[in-house]
mmCIF file of C-alpha atoms in Angstrom:
data_model
loop_
_atom_site.group_PDB
_atom_site.id
_atom_site.type_symbol
_atom_site.label_atom_id
_atom_site.label_comp_id
_atom_site.label_asym_id
_atom_site.label_seq_id
_atom_site.Cartn_x
_atom_site.Cartn_y
_atom_site.Cartn_z
ATOM 1 C CA ASN A 1 39.852 32.747 48.462
ATOM 2 C CA GLY A 2 38.805 34.031 45.067
ATOM 3 C CA THR A 3 36.638 32.344 42.544
ATOM 4 C CA ILE A 4 37.124 30.225 39.462
ATOM 5 C CA THR A 5 33.668 30.009 37.930
ATOM 6 C CA GLY A 6 32.117 33.065 39.554
ATOM 7 C CA ASN A 7 29.710 30.897 41.565
ATOM 8 C CA GLU A 8 31.743 30.472 44.716
ATOM 9 C CA THR A 9 32.830 33.452 46.767
ATOM 10 C CA GLY A 10 35.078 32.014 49.488
ATOM 11 C CA ASP A 11 35.423 29.662 52.428
ATOM 12 C CA ILE A 12 36.978 31.970 55.008
ATOM 13 C CA PHE A 13 36.136 35.639 55.444
ATOM 14 C CA LEU A 14 37.841 38.462 57.317
ATOM 15 C CA VAL A 15 35.031 40.591 58.683
ATOM 16 C CA TYR A 16 35.183 43.941 60.444
ATOM 17 C CA ALA A 17 32.308 44.762 62.797
ATOM 18 C CA ARG A 18 31.467 47.479 65.286
ATOM 19 C CA THR A 19 31.802 45.975 68.746
ATOM 20 C CA GLY A 20 31.515 48.924 71.094
ATOM 21 C CA PRO A 21 29.849 52.311 71.507
ATOM 22 C CA ALA A 22 32.818 54.431 70.393
ATOM 23 C CA LYS A 23 33.344 55.367 66.748
ATOM 24 C CA GLY A 24 36.569 53.365 66.465
ATOM 25 C CA ASP A 25 35.369 50.258 68.310
ATOM 26 C CA ILE A 26 35.895 47.879 65.411
ATOM 27 C CA THR A 27 37.004 44.260 65.765
ATOM 28 C CA GLN A 28 38.276 41.833 63.121
ATOM 29 C CA PHE A 29 36.767 38.370 62.989
ATOM 30 C CA ILE A 30 37.400 35.205 61.024
ATOM 31 C CA VAL A 31 34.126 33.767 59.770
ATOM 32 C CA GLU A 32 34.027 30.397 58.073
ATOM 33 C CA GLY A 33 31.567 29.470 55.357
ATOM 34 C CA GLY A 34 29.014 27.023 56.721
ATOM 35 C CA MET A 35 28.990 28.417 60.277
ATOM 36 C CA GLU A 36 25.533 28.332 61.813
ATOM 37 C CA GLY A 37 23.688 31.558 61.010
ATOM 38 C CA PHE A 38 26.168 32.729 58.365
ATOM 39 C CA THR A 39 25.373 32.647 54.657
ATOM 40 C CA VAL A 40 26.658 34.292 51.534
ATOM 41 C CA GLY A 41 23.855 36.336 50.019
ATOM 42 C CA GLN A 42 23.286 37.527 46.500
ATOM 43 C CA LYS A 43 26.227 38.385 44.286
ATOM 44 C CA ILE A 44 26.781 42.063 43.647
ATOM 45 C CA SER A 45 27.601 42.468 39.981
ATOM 46 C CA ASP A 46 26.715 46.059 39.111
ATOM 47 C CA LYS A 47 29.518 47.815 40.974
ATOM 48 C CA LEU A 48 32.311 50.313 40.465
ATOM 49 C CA GLY A 49 35.978 49.477 40.807
ATOM 50 C CA MET A 50 37.295 45.959 40.435
ATOM 51 C CA ARG A 51 34.433 44.354 38.538
ATOM 52 C CA ALA A 52 36.385 41.124 38.056
ATOM 53 C CA SER A 53 36.587 40.651 41.829
ATOM 54 C CA PRO A 54 33.659 38.600 43.157
ATOM 55 C CA THR A 55 31.558 40.478 45.692
ATOM 56 C CA ALA A 56 28.500 39.278 47.587
ATOM 57 C CA GLU A 57 26.395 40.173 50.582
ATOM 58 C CA LEU A 58 27.356 38.465 53.822
ATOM 59 C CA VAL A 59 24.329 37.591 55.939
ATOM 60 C CA PHE A 60 24.642 37.111 59.706
ATOM 61 C CA GLU A 61 21.705 35.747 61.715
ATOM 62 C CA ASN A 62 22.648 35.164 65.384
ATOM 63 C CA VAL A 63 26.152 34.001 64.483
ATOM 64 C CA PHE A 64 28.284 33.048 67.491
ATOM 65 C CA LEU A 65 32.031 33.615 67.117
ATOM 66 C CA PRO A 66 34.209 32.336 69.971
ATOM 67 C CA GLN A 67 36.602 35.078 71.060
ATOM 68 C CA ASP A 68 39.512 32.705 71.627
ATOM 69 C CA THR A 69 39.461 31.305 68.073
ATOM 70 C CA HIS A 70 37.696 33.785 65.778
ATOM 71 C CA VAL A 71 38.759 37.263 66.958
ATOM 72 C CA VAL A 72 41.799 38.613 65.116
ATOM 73 C CA GLY A 73 43.878 40.862 67.346
ATOM 74 C CA ASP A 74 42.251 42.768 70.195
ATOM 75 C CA VAL A 75 38.548 43.415 70.695
ATOM 76 C CA ASN A 76 37.879 47.004 69.560
ATOM 77 C CA GLY A 77 41.389 47.147 68.058
ATOM 78 C CA GLY A 78 40.557 46.475 64.422
ATOM 79 C CA MET A 79 40.198 50.049 63.161
ATOM 80 C CA ILE A 80 43.915 50.604 62.632
ATOM 81 C CA CYS A 81 44.206 47.266 60.794
ATOM 82 C CA MET A 82 41.239 48.099 58.595
ATOM 83 C CA MET A 83 42.637 51.517 57.668
ATOM 84 C CA ARG A 84 46.125 50.114 57.062
ATOM 85 C CA ASN A 85 44.675 47.347 54.877
ATOM 86 C CA LEU A 86 42.772 49.933 52.827
ATOM 87 C CA GLU A 87 46.008 51.844 52.300
ATOM 88 C CA ILE A 88 47.832 48.686 51.211
ATOM 89 C CA GLU A 89 44.982 47.747 48.874
ATOM 90 C CA ARG A 90 45.130 51.163 47.223
ATOM 91 C CA VAL A 91 48.859 50.801 46.652
ATOM 92 C CA ALA A 92 48.247 47.351 45.110
ATOM 93 C CA LEU A 93 45.606 48.830 42.797
ATOM 94 C CA ALA A 94 48.053 51.581 41.822
ATOM 95 C CA ALA A 95 50.632 48.916 40.971
ATOM 96 C CA MET A 96 48.071 47.243 38.705
ATOM 97 C CA GLY A 97 47.605 50.552 36.906
ATOM 98 C CA ILE A 98 51.368 50.793 36.464
ATOM 99 C CA GLY A 99 51.413 47.322 34.913
ATOM 100 C CA ILE A 100 48.596 48.233 32.539
ATOM 101 C CA ALA A 101 50.401 51.428 31.526
ATOM 102 C CA ARG A 102 53.668 49.576 30.903
ATOM 103 C CA ARG A 103 51.917 47.105 28.623
ATOM 104 C CA CYS A 104 50.234 49.962 26.755
ATOM 105 C CA VAL A 105 53.573 51.713 26.172
ATOM 106 C CA ASP A 106 55.094 48.440 24.933
ATOM 107 C CA GLU A 107 52.172 47.900 22.544
ATOM 108 C CA MET A 108 52.374 51.500 21.306
ATOM 109 C CA LYS A 109 56.041 51.035 20.428
ATOM 110 C CA VAL A 110 55.393 47.778 18.567
ATOM 111 C CA TYR A 111 52.467 49.253 16.638
ATOM 112 C CA ALA A 112 54.396 52.423 15.750
ATOM 113 C CA GLY A 113 57.288 50.305 14.493
ATOM 114 C CA ASP A 114 55.122 47.929 12.447
ATOM 115 C CA ARG A 115 52.632 50.387 10.910
ATOM 116 C CA SER A 116 53.504 52.292 7.768
ATOM 117 C CA ALA A 117 51.621 55.393 6.653
ATOM 118 C CA PHE A 118 51.879 58.132 4.037
ATOM 119 C CA GLY A 119 54.866 56.486 2.404
ATOM 120 C CA GLN A 120 56.854 56.264 5.628
ATOM 121 C CA PRO A 121 58.160 52.863 6.767
ATOM 122 C CA ASN A 122 56.732 53.305 10.284
ATOM 123 C CA LEU A 123 54.918 55.771 12.499
ATOM 124 C CA TYR A 124 58.112 56.818 14.290
ATOM 125 C CA SER A 125 58.653 59.187 11.364
ATOM 126 C CA PHE A 126 55.871 61.403 12.702
ATOM 127 C CA GLY A 127 56.622 63.841 15.499
ATOM 128 C CA GLN A 128 53.154 63.654 17.037
ATOM 129 C CA ILE A 129 53.479 59.880 17.434
ATOM 130 C CA GLN A 130 56.907 60.301 19.031
ATOM 131 C CA ARG A 131 55.467 62.933 21.390
ATOM 132 C CA HIS A 132 52.496 60.744 22.339
ATOM 133 C CA ILE A 133 54.698 57.724 23.105
ATOM 134 C CA ALA A 134 57.132 59.904 25.079
ATOM 135 C CA GLU A 135 54.307 61.461 27.120
ATOM 136 C CA SER A 136 52.836 58.038 27.846
ATOM 137 C CA TYR A 137 56.220 56.709 28.922
ATOM 138 C CA THR A 138 56.834 59.767 31.099
ATOM 139 C CA ASP A 139 53.460 59.355 32.817
ATOM 140 C CA TYR A 140 54.187 55.654 33.338
ATOM 141 C CA MET A 141 57.597 56.396 34.890
ATOM 142 C CA ALA A 142 56.129 59.115 37.145
ATOM 143 C CA GLY A 143 53.511 56.674 38.411
ATOM 144 C CA LYS A 144 56.099 53.947 38.897
ATOM 145 C CA CYS A 145 58.313 56.304 40.912
ATOM 146 C CA TYR A 146 55.307 57.391 42.998
ATOM 147 C CA VAL A 147 54.415 53.755 43.784
ATOM 148 C CA TYR A 148 58.004 52.855 44.696
ATOM 149 C CA ALA A 149 58.505 55.979 46.812
ATOM 150 C CA LEU A 150 55.300 55.309 48.735
ATOM 151 C CA THR A 151 55.961 51.610 49.272
ATOM 152 C CA ASN A 152 59.520 52.244 50.465
ATOM 153 C CA GLY A 153 58.249 54.634 53.127
ATOM 154 C CA LEU A 154 55.033 52.812 54.072
ATOM 155 C CA ASP A 155 54.762 52.211 57.817
ATOM 156 C CA MET A 156 53.234 48.756 58.162
ATOM 157 C CA GLU A 157 52.700 49.179 61.917
ATOM 158 C CA SER A 158 50.230 52.048 61.705
ATOM 159 C CA SER A 159 47.816 53.787 59.416
ATOM 160 C CA GLY A 160 48.201 57.405 58.390
ATOM 161 C CA ASN A 161 49.395 57.009 54.821
ATOM 162 C CA GLY A 162 45.899 57.667 53.469
ATOM 163 C CA LEU A 163 46.656 60.797 51.478
ATOM 164 C CA ASP A 164 49.531 59.199 49.606
ATOM 165 C CA SER A 165 47.760 55.869 49.081
ATOM 166 C CA ASP A 166 44.702 57.718 47.767
ATOM 167 C CA GLY A 167 46.870 59.910 45.555
ATOM 168 C CA VAL A 168 48.939 57.103 44.049
ATOM 169 C CA LYS A 169 45.813 55.074 43.275
ATOM 170 C CA LEU A 170 44.110 58.077 41.678
ATOM 171 C CA TYR A 171 47.151 59.036 39.610
ATOM 172 C CA SER A 172 47.898 55.490 38.457
ATOM 173 C CA ALA A 173 44.291 54.685 37.586
ATOM 174 C CA GLN A 174 43.861 57.851 35.523
ATOM 175 C CA MET A 175 47.268 57.458 33.909
ATOM 176 C CA SER A 176 46.660 53.849 32.877
ATOM 177 C CA LYS A 177 43.263 54.797 31.449
ATOM 178 C CA ASN A 178 44.766 57.579 29.346
#
């Protein structure tokens, strides 16, 4: 549900929990704020990744979740959903990096056009500036193509796109930082 002031963390939570002895026995649950035994713990602020996203501990003390209303999907069937959601989240983060890179290229072009130096009317007169803008644009376009290619072929019914979703997030994050 997001946050406006940074004090609230959400009203409804999608929680994954181990529900059986096997490694993949994971089930998805809906947990509502205010349920008996469930509280939102301390905020986690010193973290890597999306620092603007509110994160907090979720504390469960003898919480009862009725299977007919609070289980999402099948009991022990949540692993594939969790992995698929991670893949989708990585693609979304890659798209954010693409947006950041596009804005940077746009700002570079404006600055190069407005700034004069060494008697030249703008920075476009300098080959190194042209090269830097061209390299940045090329990296941006490569990342954009990677995101579009992955999203067009993403199988929403199964997981298994981990290598590409990891790769596109890594490339786009590094590219937008550079």
